[in-house]
Tab-separated table of C-alpha atoms and ligand atoms in Angstrom:
chain	number	residue	atom	x	y	z
A	1	MET	CA	-19.215	98.908	27.584
A	2	LYS	CA	-16.826	96.149	27.049
A	3	ILE	CA	-17.108	95.595	22.767
A	4	VAL	CA	-15.112	92.925	21.419
A	5	VAL	CA	-14.749	93.374	17.755
A	6	ILE	CA	-13.687	90.429	15.890
A	7	GLY	CA	-11.394	91.300	12.836
A	8	GLY	CA	-10.426	94.291	14.972
A	9	THR	CA	-7.272	94.734	13.098
A	10	GLY	CA	-8.600	94.859	9.292
A	11	LEU	CA	-9.807	97.674	7.430
A	12	ILE	CA	-13.290	97.916	8.776
A	13	GLY	CA	-12.546	96.689	12.370
A	14	SER	CA	-9.953	99.291	13.119
A	15	LYS	CA	-11.725	102.052	12.390
A	16	LEU	CA	-14.524	100.770	14.644
A	17	VAL	CA	-11.959	100.199	17.384
A	18	THR	CA	-10.750	103.642	17.013
A	19	LYS	CA	-14.635	105.096	16.698
A	20	LEU	CA	-15.841	103.474	20.036
A	21	GLY	CA	-12.568	104.229	21.620
A	22	GLU	CA	-13.155	108.071	21.339
A	23	HIS	CA	-16.874	107.384	22.631
A	24	GLY	CA	-15.508	106.043	25.821
A	25	HIS	CA	-16.206	102.512	25.211
A	26	GLU	CA	-13.483	99.894	25.816
A	27	ALA	CA	-13.067	98.107	22.239
A	28	VAL	CA	-10.825	95.198	21.966
A	29	ALA	CA	-9.442	94.224	18.655
A	30	ALA	CA	-9.258	90.594	18.410
A	31	ALA	CA	-7.711	88.768	15.691
A	32	PRO	CA	-4.915	86.472	15.137
A	33	ASP	CA	-2.210	89.062	15.358
A	34	THR	CA	-4.105	89.882	18.916
A	35	GLY	CA	-3.859	86.194	20.131
A	36	VAL	CA	-7.793	85.551	19.352
A	37	ASN	CA	-8.296	83.023	16.197
A	38	THR	CA	-11.973	82.179	15.936
A	39	LEU	CA	-11.467	79.557	13.853
A	40	THR	CA	-9.022	77.512	16.021
A	41	GLY	CA	-10.701	79.187	18.865
A	42	GLU	CA	-7.622	80.338	20.394
A	43	GLY	CA	-8.131	83.227	23.269
A	44	VAL	CA	-11.687	83.910	22.022
A	45	ALA	CA	-13.056	83.015	25.888
A	46	ASP	CA	-10.453	84.990	27.280
A	47	ALA	CA	-11.248	88.046	25.203
A	48	LEU	CA	-14.854	87.564	25.782
A	49	ALA	CA	-14.921	87.639	29.107
A	50	GLY	CA	-17.120	90.413	30.500
A	51	ALA	CA	-17.962	92.032	27.189
A	52	SER	CA	-21.642	93.194	26.219
A	53	VAL	CA	-21.045	93.302	22.784
A	54	VAL	CA	-19.211	91.307	19.885
A	55	VAL	CA	-18.823	92.812	16.195
A	56	ASP	CA	-17.822	90.239	13.733
A	57	VAL	CA	-16.026	92.316	11.368
A	58	SER	CA	-13.558	89.422	10.235
A	59	ASN	CA	-13.128	87.991	6.748
A	60	SER	CA	-11.513	84.638	5.519
A	61	PRO	CA	-8.105	85.054	4.757
A	62	SER	CA	-8.916	82.917	1.302
A	63	TRP	CA	-11.976	83.187	-0.853
A	64	GLU	CA	-11.417	80.031	-2.424
A	65	ASP	CA	-15.223	78.327	-2.466
A	66	ALA	CA	-14.909	75.486	0.473
A	67	ALA	CA	-12.185	77.993	2.857
A	68	VAL	CA	-14.511	80.830	2.457
A	69	LEU	CA	-17.298	78.642	3.916
A	70	GLU	CA	-15.147	76.696	6.375
A	71	PHE	CA	-14.045	79.813	7.634
A	72	PHE	CA	-17.589	81.633	8.420
A	73	GLN	CA	-19.095	78.739	9.440
A	74	THR	CA	-16.577	77.376	11.919
A	75	SER	CA	-15.904	80.732	13.435
A	76	THR	CA	-19.373	82.222	13.767
A	77	ARG	CA	-20.134	78.601	15.613
A	78	ASN	CA	-17.234	79.009	17.726
A	79	LEU	CA	-17.823	82.630	18.406
A	80	LEU	CA	-21.711	82.061	19.163
A	81	ALA	CA	-21.019	79.263	21.495
A	82	ALA	CA	-18.253	81.374	23.607
A	83	GLU	CA	-20.807	84.096	23.604
A	84	THR	CA	-23.276	81.813	25.182
A	85	VAL	CA	-20.757	80.998	27.941
A	86	ALA	CA	-19.909	84.658	28.314
A	87	GLY	CA	-23.456	86.031	28.578
A	88	VAL	CA	-22.922	88.776	25.774
A	89	GLY	CA	-26.078	90.464	25.050
A	90	HIS	CA	-25.391	91.597	21.353
A	91	HIS	CA	-23.748	89.897	18.609
A	92	VAL	CA	-23.300	92.285	15.464
A	93	ALA	CA	-22.043	90.768	12.412
A	94	LEU	CA	-20.910	92.796	9.053
A	95	SER	CA	-22.502	91.025	5.929
A	96	VAL	CA	-23.021	92.065	2.080
A	97	VAL	CA	-26.481	93.680	0.799
A	98	GLY	CA	-27.676	90.998	-1.650
A	99	THR	CA	-26.033	87.683	-0.765
A	100	GLU	CA	-29.357	85.875	-0.612
A	101	ARG	CA	-30.262	87.033	-4.395
A	102	LEU	CA	-26.455	85.921	-5.759
A	103	PRO	CA	-26.475	82.125	-4.739
A	104	ASP	CA	-24.183	81.430	-7.553
A	105	SER	CA	-20.844	83.188	-5.439
A	106	GLY	CA	-19.104	80.973	-3.264
A	107	TYR	CA	-18.034	83.918	-0.942
A	108	LEU	CA	-22.126	84.859	-0.625
A	109	ARG	CA	-23.182	81.498	0.104
A	110	ALA	CA	-20.711	81.493	2.964
A	111	LYS	CA	-22.004	84.989	3.534
A	112	VAL	CA	-25.830	83.031	4.106
A	113	ALA	CA	-24.349	80.280	6.111
A	114	GLN	CA	-23.047	82.485	8.406
A	115	GLU	CA	-26.216	84.601	8.692
A	116	LYS	CA	-28.432	81.705	9.675
A	117	LEU	CA	-26.041	80.588	12.332
A	118	ILE	CA	-26.766	83.914	13.956
A	119	GLU	CA	-30.234	84.007	13.567
A	120	GLY	CA	-30.784	80.951	14.367
A	121	SER	CA	-28.746	81.173	17.744
A	122	ALA	CA	-30.413	82.526	21.076
A	123	ILE	CA	-27.953	85.309	21.200
A	124	PRO	CA	-29.815	88.810	20.471
A	125	TYR	CA	-28.026	90.324	17.271
A	126	SER	CA	-28.211	93.047	14.530
A	127	LEU	CA	-26.803	91.980	10.933
A	128	VAL	CA	-25.694	94.658	8.950
A	129	HIS	CA	-25.878	94.312	4.857
A	130	ALA	CA	-23.127	96.911	3.437
A	131	THR	CA	-22.961	97.575	-0.484
A	132	GLN	CA	-19.159	97.149	-1.766
A	133	PHE	CA	-16.557	99.678	-0.228
A	134	PHE	CA	-14.691	102.090	-1.790
A	135	GLU	CA	-11.773	100.453	-0.753
A	136	PHE	CA	-12.894	97.525	-2.427
A	137	VAL	CA	-13.346	99.366	-5.946
A	138	ALA	CA	-9.996	98.257	-7.521
A	139	GLY	CA	-10.326	94.781	-6.453
A	140	ILE	CA	-13.504	94.385	-8.154
A	141	ALA	CA	-12.309	95.743	-11.274
A	142	ASP	CA	-9.261	93.109	-10.997
A	143	GLY	CA	-11.589	90.155	-10.061
A	144	ALA	CA	-13.694	91.175	-13.531
A	145	THR	CA	-10.755	91.415	-15.964
A	146	GLU	CA	-10.245	89.183	-18.401
A	147	ASP	CA	-7.553	89.157	-20.644
A	148	GLY	CA	-6.639	92.938	-20.155
A	149	LYS	CA	-10.480	94.322	-20.137
A	150	VAL	CA	-12.913	94.628	-17.813
A	151	ARG	CA	-16.435	93.022	-18.309
A	152	MET	CA	-18.922	94.756	-16.194
A	153	ALA	CA	-22.572	94.027	-16.248
A	154	PRO	CA	-25.025	97.499	-16.533
A	155	VAL	CA	-26.344	97.105	-13.377
A	156	LEU	CA	-27.099	99.557	-9.791
A	157	PHE	CA	-23.745	100.041	-7.877
A	158	GLN	CA	-24.008	102.246	-4.634
A	159	PRO	CA	-20.660	102.114	-3.009
A	160	ILE	CA	-20.168	103.137	0.340
A	161	ALA	CA	-16.981	104.480	2.078
A	162	GLY	CA	-15.287	102.286	5.043
A	163	ASP	CA	-15.318	104.975	7.223
A	164	ASP	CA	-19.082	105.415	6.661
A	165	VAL	CA	-19.810	101.640	7.551
A	166	ALA	CA	-17.623	102.068	10.439
A	167	GLN	CA	-19.496	104.533	11.647
A	168	ALA	CA	-22.896	103.083	10.907
A	169	LEU	CA	-21.723	100.003	12.948
A	170	GLY	CA	-20.665	101.655	16.106
A	171	ARG	CA	-23.737	103.151	16.146
A	172	ILE	CA	-25.584	99.983	15.888
A	173	ALA	CA	-23.316	98.183	18.208
A	174	VAL	CA	-23.788	100.365	20.886
A	175	GLY	CA	-28.140	100.448	20.459
A	176	SER	CA	-30.255	97.758	21.051
A	177	PRO	CA	-30.502	94.279	19.286
A	178	LEU	CA	-32.586	95.047	16.139
A	179	ASN	CA	-33.106	90.807	15.779
A	180	GLY	CA	-33.348	91.561	12.012
A	181	ARG	CA	-31.640	93.344	9.639
A	182	VAL	CA	-30.403	96.737	7.989
A	183	GLU	CA	-28.680	97.961	4.803
A	184	LEU	CA	-25.988	100.775	4.359
A	185	ALA	CA	-25.037	102.254	1.208
A	186	GLY	CA	-23.075	105.100	0.012
A	187	PRO	CA	-24.887	108.533	-0.958
A	188	GLU	CA	-24.871	108.084	-4.889
A	189	ARG	CA	-26.232	105.167	-7.104
A	190	TYR	CA	-24.566	104.518	-10.283
A	191	ARG	CA	-24.491	101.928	-13.644
A	192	MET	CA	-22.000	99.606	-12.446
A	193	ASP	CA	-19.738	99.874	-16.236
A	194	GLU	CA	-20.064	103.383	-16.394
A	195	PHE	CA	-18.638	104.149	-13.044
A	196	PHE	CA	-15.797	101.464	-13.473
A	197	ARG	CA	-15.401	103.414	-17.140
A	198	LYS	CA	-14.953	106.747	-15.250
A	199	VAL	CA	-12.819	105.497	-12.220
A	200	LEU	CA	-10.168	103.698	-14.346
A	201	SER	CA	-10.278	106.383	-17.090
A	202	GLU	CA	-9.762	109.190	-14.318
A	203	SER	CA	-6.911	107.001	-12.904
A	204	ASN	CA	-5.025	105.978	-16.132
A	205	ASP	CA	-5.852	102.850	-15.803
A	206	PRO	CA	-5.309	101.758	-19.404
A	207	ARG	CA	-8.100	98.853	-19.238
A	208	GLU	CA	-10.910	98.930	-21.518
A	209	VAL	CA	-14.356	98.497	-19.632
A	210	VAL	CA	-16.740	96.268	-21.744
A	211	THR	CA	-20.529	96.603	-20.799
A	212	ASP	CA	-21.504	92.871	-20.787
A	213	GLU	CA	-25.109	91.974	-19.297
A	214	HIS	CA	-24.045	88.424	-18.679
A	215	ALA	CA	-20.601	89.719	-16.787
A	216	ARG	CA	-20.086	87.722	-13.985
A	217	TYR	CA	-19.534	89.665	-10.741
A	218	PHE	CA	-17.237	86.724	-8.847
A	219	GLY	CA	-18.586	84.171	-10.210
A	220	THR	CA	-22.617	85.088	-10.252
A	221	GLU	CA	-24.288	86.963	-12.994
A	222	LEU	CA	-26.116	90.051	-11.527
A	223	THR	CA	-29.656	91.615	-12.174
A	224	GLU	CA	-30.770	95.297	-11.953
A	225	GLY	CA	-30.905	95.603	-8.290
A	226	SER	CA	-28.718	92.704	-7.133
A	227	LEU	CA	-26.153	94.593	-5.679
A	228	VAL	CA	-28.277	97.508	-4.030
A	229	PRO	CA	-30.607	97.745	-0.979
A	230	ALA	CA	-34.010	96.448	-1.859
A	231	GLY	CA	-35.600	99.515	0.595
A	232	GLU	CA	-34.574	102.131	3.169
A	233	ALA	CA	-31.236	101.639	3.889
A	234	ILE	CA	-28.654	103.977	6.171
A	235	LEU	CA	-26.771	106.449	3.889
A	236	GLY	CA	-22.862	107.169	4.095
A	237	GLU	CA	-21.761	110.603	3.518
A	238	THR	CA	-19.071	110.199	1.805
A	239	ARG	CA	-18.967	110.545	-2.075
A	240	TYR	CA	-16.824	108.640	-3.840
A	241	ALA	CA	-15.199	112.028	-5.797
A	242	ASP	CA	-14.643	113.565	-2.189
A	243	TRP	CA	-12.847	110.161	-0.915
A	244	HIS	CA	-9.428	109.743	-0.197
A	245	GLY	CA	-8.954	106.800	1.092
A	246	GLN	CA	-6.571	103.848	-0.124
A	247	ALA	CA	-7.523	100.550	-2.078
A	248	ARG	CA	-7.025	97.437	0.094
A	249	ASP	CA	-6.038	94.244	-1.390
A	250	TYR	CA	-7.981	91.682	-1.327
A	251	PRO	CA	-7.601	87.568	-2.725
A	252	VAL	CA	-10.224	88.455	-5.523
A	253	SER	CA	-8.070	86.294	-7.505
A	254	GLN	CA	-9.405	82.934	-5.570
A	255	ALA	CA	-12.773	83.614	-5.939
A	256	THR	CA	-14.421	80.904	-8.041
A	257	GLY	CA	-17.900	81.081	-7.920
B	1	NAP	N1	-15.206	94.392	0.660
B	1	NAP	C1	-16.547	94.645	0.690
B	1	NAP	O1	-16.618	95.721	0.035
B	1	NAP	C2	-17.720	94.629	1.558
B	1	NAP	C3	-18.999	94.960	1.712
B	1	NAP	C4	-19.617	94.365	2.557
B	1	NAP	C5	-19.501	93.876	3.527
B	1	NAP	N2	-18.436	93.029	4.125
B	1	NAP	C6	-17.796	92.445	4.742
B	1	NAP	O2	-17.320	93.134	5.441
B	1	NAP	C7	-16.189	92.369	6.656
B	1	NAP	C8	-14.804	92.949	6.909
B	1	NAP	O3	-14.245	93.740	5.854
B	1	NAP	P1	-12.691	93.863	5.773
B	1	NAP	O4	-12.709	94.154	4.458
B	1	NAP	O5	-12.717	94.874	6.596
B	1	NAP	O6	-11.917	92.813	5.815
B	1	NAP	P2	-10.490	92.600	6.223
B	1	NAP	O7	-9.847	93.968	6.115
B	1	NAP	O8	-9.719	91.744	5.496
B	1	NAP	O9	-10.118	92.100	7.874
B	1	NAP	C9	-10.618	91.288	8.094
B	1	NAP	C10	-10.133	90.627	9.595
B	1	NAP	O10	-10.394	89.249	9.844
B	1	NAP	C11	-9.247	88.920	11.084
B	1	NAP	N3	-9.248	87.517	10.849
B	1	NAP	C12	-8.418	86.640	9.831
B	1	NAP	N4	-9.026	85.416	10.079
B	1	NAP	C13	-9.196	85.076	11.465
B	1	NAP	C14	-9.672	84.226	12.400
B	1	NAP	N5	-9.340	83.078	11.969
B	1	NAP	N6	-9.973	84.673	13.480
B	1	NAP	C15	-10.176	86.104	14.056
B	1	NAP	N7	-9.895	87.044	13.007
B	1	NAP	C16	-9.710	86.710	11.714
B	1	NAP	C17	-7.981	89.351	10.030
B	1	NAP	O11	-6.890	89.338	11.177
B	1	NAP	P3	-5.459	89.386	10.332
B	1	NAP	O12	-5.177	90.796	9.822
B	1	NAP	O13	-4.509	89.072	11.667
B	1	NAP	O14	-5.528	87.992	9.298
B	1	NAP	C18	-8.752	91.026	10.144
B	1	NAP	O15	-8.366	91.436	11.235
B	1	NAP	C19	-16.166	91.226	5.730
B	1	NAP	O16	-17.221	90.019	7.213
B	1	NAP	C20	-17.357	90.915	4.370
B	1	NAP	O17	-17.614	90.397	4.055
B	1	NAP	C21	-17.255	93.817	2.706
């Protein structure tokens, strides 16, 4: 099966391309570096020719409110139009648990816009909502740092390893379209402030973690359950304590709310 992975050179995309290839699929990594730009449309039609499935794990290079909205809206529109022409039978997109519960975050508003375009198109789809990646934990701490202190709300937090996200996405991509959503999360649930206090202290990070129920997460206040699955979810196997991956650099300072 030919499966095009938009954002196939990124954190999740590169893992997914490898896993699909190991299972005998023709997995194509599509990204600006491989000549495919969903924002301008360059190379998209050629990449999609003969594809059965498209998995969109791309991300905006800028997290500034207007730029990220423009990225997810324009690239999703371009992609869905090209998929219609190519006869693609399944569009899979990776989004974030709680998008619709956190409208004060510009990044998450952009993800909601992306989801609405997918749900409103005629192409069969699967929307996969994941919790925060282990690789994003350092970025979350940086995004929450003010005057050298990390401000965290005492809410539920259930991060997942990027490898586990890629594994679940691969299974969903080769299955029948859900025409709905599924949630993915890590195997353990924490209090966000306690999790960061422990993780920073274990990595000898000198920043103090301050518990603040009004602390903002990329521009939005959180409630007890806003970052964790609301119901049944697919759980990754990797525990944070057993994870040996590396942090990914994200443009967190641009996310304004
Ligand atoms: N971070 C989290 O904790 C989290 C949690 C849940 C869901 N998600 C979602 O997971 C998805 C993937 O995240 P990630 O961390 O794997 O992203 P990432 O490592 O930043 O990779 C982004 C990918 O998108 C590509 N890309 C950028 N601009 C493009 C364009 N114009 N056309 C085509 N491709 C383009 C990049 O290519 P270049 O490298 O060539 O620019 C790269 O391959 C995102 O949609 C995010 O919303 C993230």
